[in-house]
Coordinates of C-alpha atoms in Angstrom, one line a residue:
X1 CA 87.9 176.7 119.4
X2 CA 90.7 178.9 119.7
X3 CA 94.1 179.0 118.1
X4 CA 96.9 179.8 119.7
X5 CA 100.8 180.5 118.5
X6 CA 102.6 179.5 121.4
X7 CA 106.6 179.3 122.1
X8 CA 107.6 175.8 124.4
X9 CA 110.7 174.1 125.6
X10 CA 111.6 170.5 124.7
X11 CA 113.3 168.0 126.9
X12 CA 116.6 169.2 125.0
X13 CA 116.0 172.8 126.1
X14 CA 115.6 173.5 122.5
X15 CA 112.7 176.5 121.7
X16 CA 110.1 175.3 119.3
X17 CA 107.5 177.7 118.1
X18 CA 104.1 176.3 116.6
X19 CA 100.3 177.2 116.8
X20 CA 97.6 174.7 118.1
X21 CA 93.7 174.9 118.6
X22 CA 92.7 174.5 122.5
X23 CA 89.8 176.0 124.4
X24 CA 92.0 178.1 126.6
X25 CA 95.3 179.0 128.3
X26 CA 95.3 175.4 131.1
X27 CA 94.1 173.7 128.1
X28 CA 97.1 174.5 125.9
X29 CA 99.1 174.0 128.4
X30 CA 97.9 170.4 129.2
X31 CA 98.2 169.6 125.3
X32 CA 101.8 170.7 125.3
X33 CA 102.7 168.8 128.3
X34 CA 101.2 165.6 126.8
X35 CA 103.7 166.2 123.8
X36 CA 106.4 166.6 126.2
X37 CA 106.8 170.4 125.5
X38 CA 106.7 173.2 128.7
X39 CA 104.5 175.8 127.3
X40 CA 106.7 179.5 127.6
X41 CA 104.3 181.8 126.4
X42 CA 101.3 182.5 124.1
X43 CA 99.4 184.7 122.4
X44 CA 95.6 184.0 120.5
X45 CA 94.5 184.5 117.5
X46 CA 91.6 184.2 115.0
X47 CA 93.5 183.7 112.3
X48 CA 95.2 180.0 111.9
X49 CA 98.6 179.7 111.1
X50 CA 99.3 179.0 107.6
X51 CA 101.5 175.7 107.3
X52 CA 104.5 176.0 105.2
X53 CA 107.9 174.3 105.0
X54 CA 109.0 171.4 108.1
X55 CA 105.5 171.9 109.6
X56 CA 103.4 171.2 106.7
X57 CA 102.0 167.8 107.2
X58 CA 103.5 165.7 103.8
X59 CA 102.2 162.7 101.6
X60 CA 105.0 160.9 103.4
X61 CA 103.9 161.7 106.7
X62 CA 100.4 160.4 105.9
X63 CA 102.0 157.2 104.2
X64 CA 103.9 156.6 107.9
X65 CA 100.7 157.5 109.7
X66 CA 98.4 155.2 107.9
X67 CA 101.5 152.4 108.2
X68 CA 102.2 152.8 111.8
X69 CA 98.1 152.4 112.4
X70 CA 97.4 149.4 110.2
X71 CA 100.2 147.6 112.0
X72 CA 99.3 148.8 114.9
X73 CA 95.7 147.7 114.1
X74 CA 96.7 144.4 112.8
X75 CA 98.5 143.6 116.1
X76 CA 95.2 144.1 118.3
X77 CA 97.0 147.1 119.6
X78 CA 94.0 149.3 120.5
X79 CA 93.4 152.6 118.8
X80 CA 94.1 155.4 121.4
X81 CA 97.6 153.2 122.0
X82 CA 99.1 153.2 118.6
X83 CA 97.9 157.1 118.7
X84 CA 99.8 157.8 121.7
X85 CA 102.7 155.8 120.3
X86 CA 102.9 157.6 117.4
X87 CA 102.7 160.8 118.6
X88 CA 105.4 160.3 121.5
X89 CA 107.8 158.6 118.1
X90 CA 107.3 160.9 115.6
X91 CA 109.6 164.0 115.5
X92 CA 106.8 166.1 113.4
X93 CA 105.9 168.9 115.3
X94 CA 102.3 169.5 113.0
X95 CA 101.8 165.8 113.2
X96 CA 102.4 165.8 116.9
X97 CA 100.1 168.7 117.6
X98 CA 97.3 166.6 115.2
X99 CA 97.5 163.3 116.8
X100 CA 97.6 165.1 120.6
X101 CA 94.0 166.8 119.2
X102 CA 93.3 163.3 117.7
X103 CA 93.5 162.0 121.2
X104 CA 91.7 164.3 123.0
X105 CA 88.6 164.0 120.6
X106 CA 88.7 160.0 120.3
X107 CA 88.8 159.9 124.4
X108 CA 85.9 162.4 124.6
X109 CA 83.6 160.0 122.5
X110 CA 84.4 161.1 118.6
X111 CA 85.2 158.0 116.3
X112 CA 88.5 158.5 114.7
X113 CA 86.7 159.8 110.9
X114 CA 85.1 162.0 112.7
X115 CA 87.9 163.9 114.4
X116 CA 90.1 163.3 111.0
X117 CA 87.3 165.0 109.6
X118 CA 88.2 168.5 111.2
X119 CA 91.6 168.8 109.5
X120 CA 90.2 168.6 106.2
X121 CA 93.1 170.5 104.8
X122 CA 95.1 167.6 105.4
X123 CA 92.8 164.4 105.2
X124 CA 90.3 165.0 102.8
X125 CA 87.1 163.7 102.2
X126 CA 87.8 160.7 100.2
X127 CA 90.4 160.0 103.2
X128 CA 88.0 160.2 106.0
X129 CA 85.1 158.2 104.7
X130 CA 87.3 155.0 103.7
X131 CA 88.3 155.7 107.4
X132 CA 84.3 155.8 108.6
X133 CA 83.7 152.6 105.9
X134 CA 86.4 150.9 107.7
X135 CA 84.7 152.1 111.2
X136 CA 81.5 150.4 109.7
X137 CA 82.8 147.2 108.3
X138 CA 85.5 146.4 111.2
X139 CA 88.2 146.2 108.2
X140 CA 90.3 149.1 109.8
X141 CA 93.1 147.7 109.2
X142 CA 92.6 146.7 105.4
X143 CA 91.6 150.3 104.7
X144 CA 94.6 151.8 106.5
X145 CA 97.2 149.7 104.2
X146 CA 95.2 150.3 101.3
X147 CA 96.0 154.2 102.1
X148 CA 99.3 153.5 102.6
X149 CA 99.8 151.9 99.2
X150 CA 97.7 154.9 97.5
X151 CA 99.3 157.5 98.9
X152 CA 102.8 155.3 97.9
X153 CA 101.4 155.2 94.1
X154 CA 100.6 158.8 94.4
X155 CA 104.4 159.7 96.2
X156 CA 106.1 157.3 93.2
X157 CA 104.1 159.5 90.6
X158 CA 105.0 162.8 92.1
X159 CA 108.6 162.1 92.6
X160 CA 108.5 161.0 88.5
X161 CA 106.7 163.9 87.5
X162 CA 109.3 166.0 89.3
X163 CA 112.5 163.8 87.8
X164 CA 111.1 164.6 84.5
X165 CA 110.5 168.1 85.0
X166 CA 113.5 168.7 86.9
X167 CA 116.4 168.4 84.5
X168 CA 114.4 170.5 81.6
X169 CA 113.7 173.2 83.6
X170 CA 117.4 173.0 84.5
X171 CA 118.1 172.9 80.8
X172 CA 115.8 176.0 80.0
X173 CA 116.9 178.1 82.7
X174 CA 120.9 177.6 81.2
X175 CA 119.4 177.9 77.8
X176 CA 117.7 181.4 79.0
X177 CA 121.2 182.3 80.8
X178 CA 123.4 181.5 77.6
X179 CA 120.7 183.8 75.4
X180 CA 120.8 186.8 77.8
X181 CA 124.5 186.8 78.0
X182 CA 124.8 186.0 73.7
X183 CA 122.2 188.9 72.9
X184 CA 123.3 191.5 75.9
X185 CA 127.5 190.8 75.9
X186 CA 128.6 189.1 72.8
X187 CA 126.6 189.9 69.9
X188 CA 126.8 193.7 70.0
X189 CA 130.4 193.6 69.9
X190 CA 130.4 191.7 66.9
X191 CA 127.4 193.2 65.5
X192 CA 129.8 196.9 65.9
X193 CA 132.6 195.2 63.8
X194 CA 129.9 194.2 61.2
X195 CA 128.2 197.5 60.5
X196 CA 131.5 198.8 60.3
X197 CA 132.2 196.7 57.0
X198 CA 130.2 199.1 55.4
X199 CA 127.9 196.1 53.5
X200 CA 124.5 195.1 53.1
X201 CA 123.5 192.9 55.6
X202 CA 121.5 190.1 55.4
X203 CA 118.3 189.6 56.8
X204 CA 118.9 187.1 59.5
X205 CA 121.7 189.4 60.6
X206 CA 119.6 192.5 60.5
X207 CA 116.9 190.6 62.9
X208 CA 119.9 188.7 64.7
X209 CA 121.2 193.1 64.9
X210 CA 116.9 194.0 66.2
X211 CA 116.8 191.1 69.0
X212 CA 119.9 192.0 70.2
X213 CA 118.7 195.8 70.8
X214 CA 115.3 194.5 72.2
X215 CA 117.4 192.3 74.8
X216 CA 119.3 195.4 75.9
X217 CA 116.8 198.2 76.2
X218 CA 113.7 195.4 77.5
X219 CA 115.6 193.0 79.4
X220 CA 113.7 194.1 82.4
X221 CA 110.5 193.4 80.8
X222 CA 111.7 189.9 79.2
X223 CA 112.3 188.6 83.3
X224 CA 109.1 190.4 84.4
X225 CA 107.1 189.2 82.1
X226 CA 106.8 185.6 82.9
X227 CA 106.3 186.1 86.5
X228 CA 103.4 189.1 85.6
X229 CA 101.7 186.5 83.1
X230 CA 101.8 183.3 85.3
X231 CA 100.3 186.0 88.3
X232 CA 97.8 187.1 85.8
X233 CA 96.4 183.7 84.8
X234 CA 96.2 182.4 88.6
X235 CA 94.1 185.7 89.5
X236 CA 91.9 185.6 86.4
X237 CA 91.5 181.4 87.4
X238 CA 90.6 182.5 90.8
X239 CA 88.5 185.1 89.2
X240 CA 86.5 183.4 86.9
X241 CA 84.7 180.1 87.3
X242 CA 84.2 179.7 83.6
X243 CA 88.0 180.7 82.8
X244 CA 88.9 178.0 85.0
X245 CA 86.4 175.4 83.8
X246 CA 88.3 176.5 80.2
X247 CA 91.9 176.3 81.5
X248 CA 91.0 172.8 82.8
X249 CA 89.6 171.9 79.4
X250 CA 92.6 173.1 77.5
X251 CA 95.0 171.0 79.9
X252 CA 93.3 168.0 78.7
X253 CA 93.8 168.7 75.8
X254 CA 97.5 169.5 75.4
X255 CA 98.3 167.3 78.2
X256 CA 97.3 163.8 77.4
X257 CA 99.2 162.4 80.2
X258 CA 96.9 164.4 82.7
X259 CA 93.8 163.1 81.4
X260 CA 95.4 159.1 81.8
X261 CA 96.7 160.5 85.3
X262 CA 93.2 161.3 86.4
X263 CA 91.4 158.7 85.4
X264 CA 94.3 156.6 87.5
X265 CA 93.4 158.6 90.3
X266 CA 89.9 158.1 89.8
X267 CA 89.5 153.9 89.3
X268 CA 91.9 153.6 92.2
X269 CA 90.1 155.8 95.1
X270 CA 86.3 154.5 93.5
X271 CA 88.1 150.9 93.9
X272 CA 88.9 151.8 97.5
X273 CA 85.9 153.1 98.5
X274 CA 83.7 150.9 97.3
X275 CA 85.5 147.6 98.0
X276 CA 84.8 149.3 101.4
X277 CA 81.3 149.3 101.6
X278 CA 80.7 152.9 100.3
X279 CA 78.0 153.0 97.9
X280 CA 77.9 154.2 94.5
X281 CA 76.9 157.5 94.2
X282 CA 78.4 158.5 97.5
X283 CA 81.9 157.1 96.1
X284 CA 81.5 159.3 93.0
X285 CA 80.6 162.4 95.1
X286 CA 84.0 161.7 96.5
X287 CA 85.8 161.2 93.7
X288 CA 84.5 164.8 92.7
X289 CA 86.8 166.0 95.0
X290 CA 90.2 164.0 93.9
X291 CA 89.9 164.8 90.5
X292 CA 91.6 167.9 90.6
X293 CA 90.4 169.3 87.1
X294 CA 86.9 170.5 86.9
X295 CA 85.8 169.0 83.3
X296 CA 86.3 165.8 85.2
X297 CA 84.5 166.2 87.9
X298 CA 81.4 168.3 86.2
X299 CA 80.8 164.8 84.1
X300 CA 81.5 162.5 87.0
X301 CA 78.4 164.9 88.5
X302 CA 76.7 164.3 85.6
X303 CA 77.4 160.6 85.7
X304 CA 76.1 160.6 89.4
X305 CA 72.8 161.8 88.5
X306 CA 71.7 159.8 85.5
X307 CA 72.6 156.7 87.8
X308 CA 70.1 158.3 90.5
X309 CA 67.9 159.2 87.9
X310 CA 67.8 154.9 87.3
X311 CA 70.2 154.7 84.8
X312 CA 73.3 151.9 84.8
X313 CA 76.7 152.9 86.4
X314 CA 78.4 152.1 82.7
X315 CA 75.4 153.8 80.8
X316 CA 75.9 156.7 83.1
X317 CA 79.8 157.2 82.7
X318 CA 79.5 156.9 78.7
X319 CA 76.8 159.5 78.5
X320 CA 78.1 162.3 81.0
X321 CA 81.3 161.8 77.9
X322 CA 85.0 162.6 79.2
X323 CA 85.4 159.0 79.7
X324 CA 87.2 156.6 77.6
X325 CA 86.2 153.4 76.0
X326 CA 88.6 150.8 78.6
X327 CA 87.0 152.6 81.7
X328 CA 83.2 152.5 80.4
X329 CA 84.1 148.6 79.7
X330 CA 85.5 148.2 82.4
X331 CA 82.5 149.3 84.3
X332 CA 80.1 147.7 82.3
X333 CA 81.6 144.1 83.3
X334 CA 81.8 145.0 86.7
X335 CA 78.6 145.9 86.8
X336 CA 77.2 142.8 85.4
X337 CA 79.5 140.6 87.6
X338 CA 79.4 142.6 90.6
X339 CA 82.9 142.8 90.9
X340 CA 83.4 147.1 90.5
X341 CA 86.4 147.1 92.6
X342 CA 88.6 143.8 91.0
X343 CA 87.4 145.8 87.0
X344 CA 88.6 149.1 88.6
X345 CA 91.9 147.8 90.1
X346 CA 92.9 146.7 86.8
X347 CA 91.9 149.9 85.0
X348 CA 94.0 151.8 87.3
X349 CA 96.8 149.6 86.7
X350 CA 96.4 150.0 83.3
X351 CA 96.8 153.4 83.3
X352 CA 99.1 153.6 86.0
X353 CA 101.7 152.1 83.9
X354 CA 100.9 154.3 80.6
X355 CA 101.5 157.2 82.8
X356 CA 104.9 156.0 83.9
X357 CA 106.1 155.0 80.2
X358 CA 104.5 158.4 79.1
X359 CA 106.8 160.1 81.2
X360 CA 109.6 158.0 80.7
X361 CA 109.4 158.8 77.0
X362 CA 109.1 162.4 78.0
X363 CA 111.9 162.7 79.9
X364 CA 113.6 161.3 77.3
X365 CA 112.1 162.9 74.7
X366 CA 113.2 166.3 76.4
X367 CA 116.4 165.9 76.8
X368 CA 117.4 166.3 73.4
X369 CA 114.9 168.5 72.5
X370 CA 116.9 171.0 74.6
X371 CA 119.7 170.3 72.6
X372 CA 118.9 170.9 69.6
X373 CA 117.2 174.2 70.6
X374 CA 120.4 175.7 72.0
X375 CA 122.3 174.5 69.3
X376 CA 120.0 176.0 66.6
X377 CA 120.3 179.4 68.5
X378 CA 124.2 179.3 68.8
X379 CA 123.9 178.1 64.7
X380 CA 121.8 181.3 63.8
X381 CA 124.1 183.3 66.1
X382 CA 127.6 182.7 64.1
X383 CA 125.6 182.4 60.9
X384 CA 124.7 185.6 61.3
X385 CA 127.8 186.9 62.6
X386 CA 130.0 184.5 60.5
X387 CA 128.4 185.2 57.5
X388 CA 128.7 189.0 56.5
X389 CA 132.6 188.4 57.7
X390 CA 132.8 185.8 55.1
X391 CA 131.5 187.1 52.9
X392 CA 133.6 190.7 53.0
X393 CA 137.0 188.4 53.1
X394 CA 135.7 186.2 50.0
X395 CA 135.3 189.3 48.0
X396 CA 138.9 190.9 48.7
X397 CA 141.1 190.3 45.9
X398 CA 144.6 189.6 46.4

């Protein structure tokens, strides 16, 4: 199908620009008109509109989607009507334009997985087969505030994660400030009135003296060169399959928190799908995709064909390795009691509240960290400033 970028007219007579798949020029127009937009003019293209800033569909706009349908679902409020509702409420442009196409396909015969399943940049997999298990079982509904409270645990653990990063990075970037302007500004005028003393200087001055001079004539390659190496690293990632297998590896490694994080991620969306009706090896195909780090997912692969190979969900998971002792316990009483979802539930609450007290303590833990960095470099600063000065006044005699 097409794409066009378009320019329309709201009911306000405001001009809103956007991009939208249709099958030709009546067709777009028709779209638009069911959003309440007059189409002005167009143009195609074969290339589809990247999505950045107010027109990238967010986790928050999913958690509101997924809200407004389970309501609307639990009410016996038919599909196609809550979609219609939705899209005529919400003030989302992208959304808009998604649920119009959402529309369109569900009235010419598509179930509503199925025409999830061609934004895939927005629901993924995982998303769109609860959505189909749902279909299967009748339990829309269920599934749809199950979402909603996943996507909530995943919006809460975001907006932590960037709480805790925030006010370091805030710290660093005053630390870097206060560094450029010692080393650039300050020291070499006090560095001058020391050599002029005419004394040995010590060696903490001398390399206090050789930073200083680095800072002035390479300044431009001390601001370049995190931006060059963090550019270099993404290409080589995207480069190499087995540098990026490594990289993930190494996060593991140095980030514990990560590796409790994804196996969070991973007992709550194999809960979800298979209290659902998905089976096994299907849900860990899925959860492939989730895991975001690709040690994990090469030994949930692993794990997914020793158990079609005949072996026991727990006796697969604590072969393929990567896993922990709780979730391989976890799994093996599940598995003997048939309950995997209630076992998994409580594995992901397990971990989800480890991951918030990690980062709790973090946060915490960062905050004077910073401190004590800054003030060790303003100590070694008038140490070796203060001292030579001291010195040369200590040995005048009077």
């Amino acid at each position: 199908m097409p794409q066009f970028i378009y320019r329309a007219m709201d009911a306000d007579g405001s001009i809103i620009p956007g991009n939208m798949d249709a099958h030709n020029a009546p067709d777009l127009e028709l779209r638009l008109q069911r959003m309440a937009l007059d189409l002005i003019d167009y143009r195609e293209t074969r290339q589809r509109k990247p999505l950045f800033g107010s027109r990238a569909v967010k986790r928050r706009d999913l958690i509101n989607l997924c809200f407004h349908l389970e309501q609307m679902s639990s009410a016996g409020v038919p599909l196609l009507d809550g979609l219609r509702d939705l899209r005529d409420s919400t003030d989302h442009l992208r959304l808009r334009e998604i649920i119009t196409d959402l529309v369109e396909k569900i009235e010419g015969g598509l179930q509503l997985s199925s025409a999830l399943a061609a934004y895939p940049e927005i629901f993924d997999p995982g998303f769109t087969s609860l959505v189909r298990a749902g279909e299967q079982s009748g339990k829309v509904n269920e599934i749809f505030r199950d979402l909603a409270e996943n996507l909530k645990w995943q919006d809460e653990l975001a907006a932590q994660a960037r709480k805790a990063v925030t006010y370091p990075a805030f710290v660093l970037l005053v630390v870097v400030g206060v560094m450029f302007f010692l080393m650039i500004y300050l020291v070499p005028q006090l560095t001058a009135f020391i050599k002029n003393m005419g004394q040995e200087l010590p060696f903490h001055t001398r390399a206090l003296i050789a930073l200083s001079d680095f800072f002035i004539h390479y300044w431009y390659l001390l601001l370049a060169m995190p931006v060059l190496l963090w550019q270099g690293t993404l290409w080589q990632l995207r480069r190499s399959e087995r540098t990026a297998f490594a990289f993930d590896r190494l996060l593991l490694r140095i980030v514990p928190v990560l590796h409790k994080l994804v196996m969070a991620r991973f007992a709550t969306y194999f809960a979800l799908m298979y209290a659902a009706g998905i089976p096994v090896l299907e849900c860990i195909r899925l959860s492939e995709g989730i895991a975001n780090n690709r040690v994990v997912a090469a030994a949930m692969r692993r794990a997914r064909e020793l158990i079609a190979e005949g072996h026991g969900v727990a006796a697969a998971f604590r072969q393929a390795g990567l896993f922990p002792p709780l979730v391989v316990r976890m799994l093996r009483v599940g598995e003997s009691t048939g309950a995997l979802d209630a076992t998994l539930r409580n594995v992901a609450y397990f971990y989800n509240r480890e991951v918030r007290e990690r980062i709790e303590r973090m946060q915490a833990m960062i905050e004077p960290a910073m401190t004590v960095v800054l003030g060790l470099l303003l100590g070694w600063i008038m140490l070796s400033v203060l001292g030579p000065i001291y010195d040369t006044i200590s040995s005048i005699r009077i």
